[in-house]
Amino acid sequence: MRSPESAQRMGQRIAAPDPRPTRAASEPTLWLGLRASSLGMTLLLAAPAAAQDAGWRFAVSPYLWAPGIETSVGTQWGPVDLDLSTSDVLSDLDLAFMGAFEARNGRWGLIADLFYAKLSQGRANPLGPLFARGRVETTAKALSGYVGYRVSETERFAVDALAGFRVTDLAVDLSLSPGALPGQRLGVSGTWVDPVIGGRARVAIGSNGFATALADLGGFGGDSDQTWQVVAMLGYQFNARWSVQGGWRWFSIEHALEGLDVETDFSGPLLGLTIRF
């Protein structure tokens, strides 16, 4: 028979509450995060606190881009080649807009990149004496979407592998002034989707500086003969939320529009800022 003191001690062991706090529910898995992101950017912005609780971090980057452009349009009389330099773009106040959005959870990320450009260029005698002058107006819109995976990361260096798609909308209006032949006007346009693969790297420079580069290639198995881009930038990180960056972007499209072979190359400086939340 237990003594009263022994029974009292046993009761204390049974009744004593566990002083450790209850373990919180585990974070959502990656596929739940991806599914939630498909609800759209509006919902994400409406509930940033809940999204951050799930482990997601976001970045929005608007840019101004002043690209020069080289365009080649195949015609029945031969290719019409025209180019417009960055200085010409700035003097004519022709600019392009681009923006990027990124959502990241651990090693995985979702990236969207959008640009719009409307540029015009002209040249005397583009086909010799056949026409006195040629003028091309090019309107291009492209949306690139990637799934990224961080294959390597250290305190000062990170590399992401990218795979996704590019939706391109391109319209080209070619005007040829009368020469030996009567004047001609050709307008072609199209919208198509291509698969793309690529990579991105970022390296820290000093305490607040950084350099970043992105490159992709597409068109294989898609509608384009080829599409590719390269972006290289230097930036400065003010704090965990804000940074500014500038650099150069090259963007190329080769595609047949309504039976005409069109090649368009954009390249020029860009300047933007990034906000993280």
Short mmCIF file of C-alpha atoms in Angstrom, two decimals:
data_model
loop_
_atom_site.label_atom_id
_atom_site.label_comp_id
_atom_site.label_asym_id
_atom_site.label_seq_id
_atom_site.Cartn_x
_atom_site.Cartn_y
_atom_site.Cartn_z
CA MET A 1 0.00 0.00 0.00
CA ARG A 2 1.39 3.41 -1.13
CA SER A 3 1.94 6.08 1.45
CA PRO A 4 -0.11 9.29 1.23
CA GLU A 5 3.06 11.16 0.22
CA SER A 6 3.70 8.69 -2.68
CA ALA A 7 0.14 8.96 -3.95
CA GLN A 8 0.31 12.73 -3.79
CA ARG A 9 3.53 12.75 -5.83
CA MET A 10 1.99 10.41 -8.48
CA GLY A 11 -1.07 12.67 -8.74
CA GLN A 12 1.20 15.60 -9.31
CA ARG A 13 3.00 13.76 -12.12
CA ILE A 14 -0.30 12.90 -13.84
CA ALA A 15 -1.91 16.29 -13.45
CA ALA A 16 1.09 18.50 -14.21
CA PRO A 17 0.64 20.24 -17.60
CA ASP A 18 3.34 20.05 -20.30
CA PRO A 19 5.11 23.42 -20.15
CA ARG A 20 6.29 23.18 -23.80
CA PRO A 21 4.22 25.13 -26.38
CA THR A 22 2.24 23.20 -28.94
CA ARG A 23 4.07 22.79 -32.27
CA ALA A 24 2.63 25.11 -34.97
CA ALA A 25 1.18 23.63 -38.12
CA SER A 26 3.79 23.02 -40.79
CA GLU A 27 4.09 25.45 -43.72
CA PRO A 28 2.18 24.63 -46.89
CA THR A 29 4.03 22.47 -49.34
CA LEU A 30 5.30 23.84 -52.63
CA TRP A 31 2.45 22.59 -54.78
CA LEU A 32 -0.04 24.36 -52.52
CA GLY A 33 1.92 27.57 -52.97
CA LEU A 34 1.95 27.18 -56.73
CA ARG A 35 -1.77 26.52 -56.74
CA ALA A 36 -2.38 29.61 -54.63
CA SER A 37 -0.25 31.74 -56.95
CA SER A 38 -2.49 30.82 -59.87
CA LEU A 39 -5.28 32.81 -58.25
CA GLY A 40 -3.51 35.84 -59.64
CA MET A 41 -1.53 38.82 -58.57
CA THR A 42 -4.62 40.66 -57.35
CA LEU A 43 -5.30 38.13 -54.61
CA LEU A 44 -1.65 38.02 -53.66
CA LEU A 45 -1.49 41.76 -53.21
CA ALA A 46 -4.77 41.76 -51.28
CA ALA A 47 -3.38 39.42 -48.64
CA PRO A 48 0.39 39.85 -48.39
CA ALA A 49 0.53 38.86 -44.73
CA ALA A 50 -1.07 35.48 -45.37
CA ALA A 51 1.19 34.89 -48.36
CA GLN A 52 4.30 35.67 -46.34
CA ASP A 53 3.14 33.29 -43.61
CA ALA A 54 3.16 30.60 -46.28
CA GLY A 55 6.87 31.29 -47.01
CA TRP A 56 6.39 33.22 -50.25
CA ARG A 57 8.34 36.40 -50.97
CA PHE A 58 7.60 38.77 -53.86
CA ALA A 59 9.40 41.36 -55.97
CA VAL A 60 8.03 43.86 -58.53
CA SER A 61 10.41 45.63 -60.93
CA PRO A 62 9.25 48.34 -63.39
CA TYR A 63 11.78 49.53 -65.99
CA LEU A 64 12.27 52.16 -68.67
CA TRP A 65 14.00 50.77 -71.76
CA ALA A 66 15.40 52.75 -74.72
CA PRO A 67 16.21 50.09 -77.31
CA GLY A 68 17.62 50.57 -80.74
CA ILE A 69 16.08 48.27 -83.32
CA GLU A 70 17.23 46.39 -86.41
CA THR A 71 14.47 45.02 -88.64
CA SER A 72 14.62 42.85 -91.74
CA VAL A 73 11.43 42.20 -93.72
CA GLY A 74 11.46 39.80 -96.64
CA THR A 75 9.58 41.00 -99.73
CA GLN A 76 9.18 39.78 -103.30
CA TRP A 77 11.83 42.33 -104.33
CA GLY A 78 14.30 41.25 -101.64
CA PRO A 79 14.81 41.93 -97.92
CA VAL A 80 14.30 45.44 -96.56
CA ASP A 81 16.85 46.08 -93.81
CA LEU A 82 16.49 49.10 -91.53
CA ASP A 83 17.98 50.09 -88.20
CA LEU A 84 17.35 52.69 -85.52
CA SER A 85 20.00 53.49 -82.91
CA THR A 86 19.39 54.16 -79.23
CA SER A 87 20.29 57.84 -79.74
CA ASP A 88 17.63 58.08 -82.46
CA VAL A 89 15.11 56.47 -80.11
CA LEU A 90 15.88 59.03 -77.39
CA SER A 91 15.76 61.98 -79.80
CA ASP A 92 12.38 60.82 -81.14
CA LEU A 93 11.10 60.14 -77.59
CA ASP A 94 10.44 56.51 -78.58
CA LEU A 95 10.67 54.39 -75.45
CA ALA A 96 9.76 50.91 -74.42
CA PHE A 97 8.31 49.75 -71.12
CA MET A 98 9.16 46.52 -69.38
CA GLY A 99 8.37 45.06 -66.00
CA ALA A 100 9.09 41.91 -64.03
CA PHE A 101 7.34 40.09 -61.19
CA GLU A 102 8.81 37.29 -59.09
CA ALA A 103 7.36 35.03 -56.39
CA ARG A 104 9.81 32.82 -54.47
CA ASN A 105 9.45 30.06 -51.92
CA GLY A 106 12.69 28.38 -50.91
CA ARG A 107 14.53 27.12 -53.97
CA TRP A 108 11.52 27.50 -56.27
CA GLY A 109 10.38 30.65 -58.00
CA LEU A 110 7.81 31.94 -60.48
CA ILE A 111 8.91 34.78 -62.77
CA ALA A 112 6.94 36.89 -65.25
CA ASP A 113 8.54 39.39 -67.62
CA LEU A 114 6.57 41.78 -69.86
CA PHE A 115 7.71 44.35 -72.38
CA TYR A 116 6.07 46.68 -74.88
CA ALA A 117 7.81 48.64 -77.62
CA LYS A 118 6.53 50.74 -80.53
CA LEU A 119 9.33 52.08 -82.73
CA SER A 120 9.60 53.41 -86.28
CA GLN A 121 12.58 53.59 -88.60
CA GLY A 122 13.23 54.83 -92.14
CA ARG A 123 15.86 54.63 -94.86
CA ALA A 124 16.40 56.05 -98.35
CA ASN A 125 16.54 53.60 -101.28
CA PRO A 126 16.11 50.40 -99.21
CA LEU A 127 15.99 48.33 -102.40
CA GLY A 128 18.18 50.45 -104.62
CA PRO A 129 16.32 52.45 -107.30
CA LEU A 130 13.14 50.39 -106.99
CA PHE A 131 11.81 52.58 -104.16
CA ALA A 132 12.84 56.07 -103.05
CA ARG A 133 12.38 55.42 -99.35
CA GLY A 134 11.32 52.70 -96.94
CA ARG A 135 9.78 53.05 -93.51
CA VAL A 136 8.95 50.35 -90.97
CA GLU A 137 6.82 50.75 -87.85
CA THR A 138 7.22 47.87 -85.41
CA THR A 139 4.97 47.18 -82.44
CA ALA A 140 6.11 44.34 -80.21
CA LYS A 141 4.67 42.88 -77.01
CA ALA A 142 6.12 39.86 -75.26
CA LEU A 143 5.21 38.07 -72.04
CA SER A 144 7.70 35.53 -70.72
CA GLY A 145 6.84 33.19 -67.87
CA TYR A 146 9.33 30.93 -66.09
CA VAL A 147 9.50 28.36 -63.36
CA GLY A 148 12.87 28.78 -61.69
CA TYR A 149 14.89 26.43 -59.50
CA ARG A 150 17.88 27.65 -57.46
CA VAL A 151 20.62 25.19 -58.33
CA SER A 152 23.33 26.95 -56.29
CA GLU A 153 23.35 29.56 -53.56
CA THR A 154 25.93 31.01 -51.21
CA GLU A 155 25.98 34.16 -49.12
CA ARG A 156 27.13 36.22 -52.12
CA PHE A 157 26.20 34.20 -55.21
CA ALA A 158 23.07 32.53 -56.59
CA VAL A 159 22.22 30.68 -59.83
CA ASP A 160 18.72 29.77 -61.08
CA ALA A 161 17.75 27.40 -63.89
CA LEU A 162 14.68 28.61 -65.83
CA ALA A 163 12.11 26.92 -68.06
CA GLY A 164 8.86 28.33 -69.39
CA PHE A 165 7.19 30.04 -72.33
CA ARG A 166 7.05 33.30 -74.28
CA VAL A 167 3.92 34.80 -75.82
CA THR A 168 4.87 37.25 -78.57
CA ASP A 169 2.62 39.69 -80.39
CA LEU A 170 4.35 41.41 -83.31
CA ALA A 171 3.00 43.84 -85.91
CA VAL A 172 5.14 45.25 -88.73
CA ASP A 173 3.96 47.97 -91.13
CA LEU A 174 6.25 48.53 -94.14
CA SER A 175 5.80 51.53 -96.44
CA LEU A 176 7.82 51.89 -99.67
CA SER A 177 7.76 55.24 -101.46
CA PRO A 178 7.58 55.29 -105.29
CA GLY A 179 10.82 54.95 -107.22
CA ALA A 180 11.22 52.88 -110.34
CA LEU A 181 8.19 50.96 -109.06
CA PRO A 182 4.92 52.30 -107.67
CA GLY A 183 4.70 52.74 -103.92
CA GLN A 184 3.83 49.72 -101.80
CA ARG A 185 2.50 49.16 -98.31
CA LEU A 186 2.69 45.85 -96.48
CA GLY A 187 1.23 45.20 -93.05
CA VAL A 188 1.67 41.87 -91.27
CA SER A 189 1.03 40.76 -87.69
CA GLY A 190 0.77 37.66 -85.56
CA THR A 191 0.66 36.22 -82.05
CA TRP A 192 2.34 32.96 -81.06
CA VAL A 193 3.80 30.99 -78.14
CA ASP A 194 7.29 29.47 -77.83
CA PRO A 195 8.93 27.31 -75.16
CA VAL A 196 12.06 28.84 -73.62
CA ILE A 197 14.86 27.68 -71.35
CA GLY A 198 17.49 29.79 -69.65
CA GLY A 199 19.36 30.77 -66.54
CA ARG A 200 19.97 33.65 -64.19
CA ALA A 201 22.89 34.54 -61.91
CA ARG A 202 23.36 37.18 -59.22
CA VAL A 203 26.56 38.09 -57.41
CA ALA A 204 27.03 40.55 -54.54
CA ILE A 205 29.53 43.39 -55.01
CA GLY A 206 30.74 44.94 -51.78
CA SER A 207 28.21 45.53 -49.01
CA ASN A 208 25.29 46.90 -51.10
CA GLY A 209 26.10 46.43 -54.76
CA PHE A 210 25.19 43.51 -57.00
CA ALA A 211 25.38 42.30 -60.59
CA THR A 212 22.77 40.13 -62.26
CA ALA A 213 22.48 38.47 -65.66
CA LEU A 214 19.68 36.55 -67.35
CA ALA A 215 19.68 34.71 -70.67
CA ASP A 216 17.15 32.52 -72.43
CA LEU A 217 16.65 30.79 -75.77
CA GLY A 218 13.46 29.53 -77.40
CA GLY A 219 11.69 28.72 -80.61
CA PHE A 220 12.71 25.08 -80.87
CA GLY A 221 9.52 23.09 -81.30
CA GLY A 222 7.46 26.29 -81.24
CA ASP A 223 6.22 28.71 -83.86
CA SER A 224 9.31 30.95 -84.03
CA ASP A 225 12.41 30.19 -86.03
CA GLN A 226 14.21 31.54 -82.97
CA THR A 227 13.81 33.89 -80.02
CA TRP A 228 16.39 34.81 -77.41
CA GLN A 229 17.27 37.51 -74.92
CA VAL A 230 20.17 38.56 -72.68
CA VAL A 231 19.92 41.03 -69.79
CA ALA A 232 22.94 42.29 -67.82
CA MET A 233 22.62 44.79 -64.96
CA LEU A 234 24.44 46.42 -62.06
CA GLY A 235 22.43 47.48 -59.02
CA TYR A 236 22.45 48.98 -55.55
CA GLN A 237 20.50 47.56 -52.61
CA PHE A 238 19.28 50.39 -50.34
CA ASN A 239 17.71 48.01 -47.82
CA ALA A 240 15.86 44.70 -47.70
CA ARG A 241 12.90 46.22 -49.59
CA TRP A 242 14.28 48.67 -52.17
CA SER A 243 16.94 48.46 -54.87
CA VAL A 244 17.75 50.24 -58.13
CA GLN A 245 19.46 48.71 -61.16
CA GLY A 246 20.49 49.57 -64.70
CA GLY A 247 22.13 47.83 -67.60
CA TRP A 248 21.55 46.58 -71.13
CA ARG A 249 18.98 44.29 -72.71
CA TRP A 250 19.14 42.41 -76.01
CA PHE A 251 15.97 40.81 -77.40
CA SER A 252 15.63 39.00 -80.75
CA ILE A 253 12.70 37.57 -82.72
CA GLU A 254 12.75 35.61 -85.98
CA HIS A 255 9.34 34.62 -87.32
CA ALA A 256 7.35 34.23 -90.53
CA LEU A 257 4.35 36.59 -90.55
CA GLU A 258 1.73 35.93 -93.21
CA GLY A 259 4.34 34.46 -95.52
CA LEU A 260 6.98 37.17 -94.95
CA ASP A 261 10.18 36.42 -93.04
CA VAL A 262 10.62 39.02 -90.29
CA GLU A 263 13.67 39.41 -88.05
CA THR A 264 13.62 42.05 -85.32
CA ASP A 265 16.44 42.76 -82.87
CA PHE A 266 16.05 45.17 -79.94
CA SER A 267 18.98 46.32 -77.83
CA GLY A 268 19.53 49.24 -75.51
CA PRO A 269 19.96 50.58 -71.97
CA LEU A 270 17.40 50.09 -69.23
CA LEU A 271 16.88 51.58 -65.79
CA GLY A 272 14.51 50.33 -63.11
CA LEU A 273 13.83 49.76 -59.45
CA THR A 274 12.66 46.80 -57.40
CA ILE A 275 10.40 46.63 -54.38
CA ARG A 276 10.24 43.44 -52.31
CA PHE A 277 7.47 42.41 -49.94
#
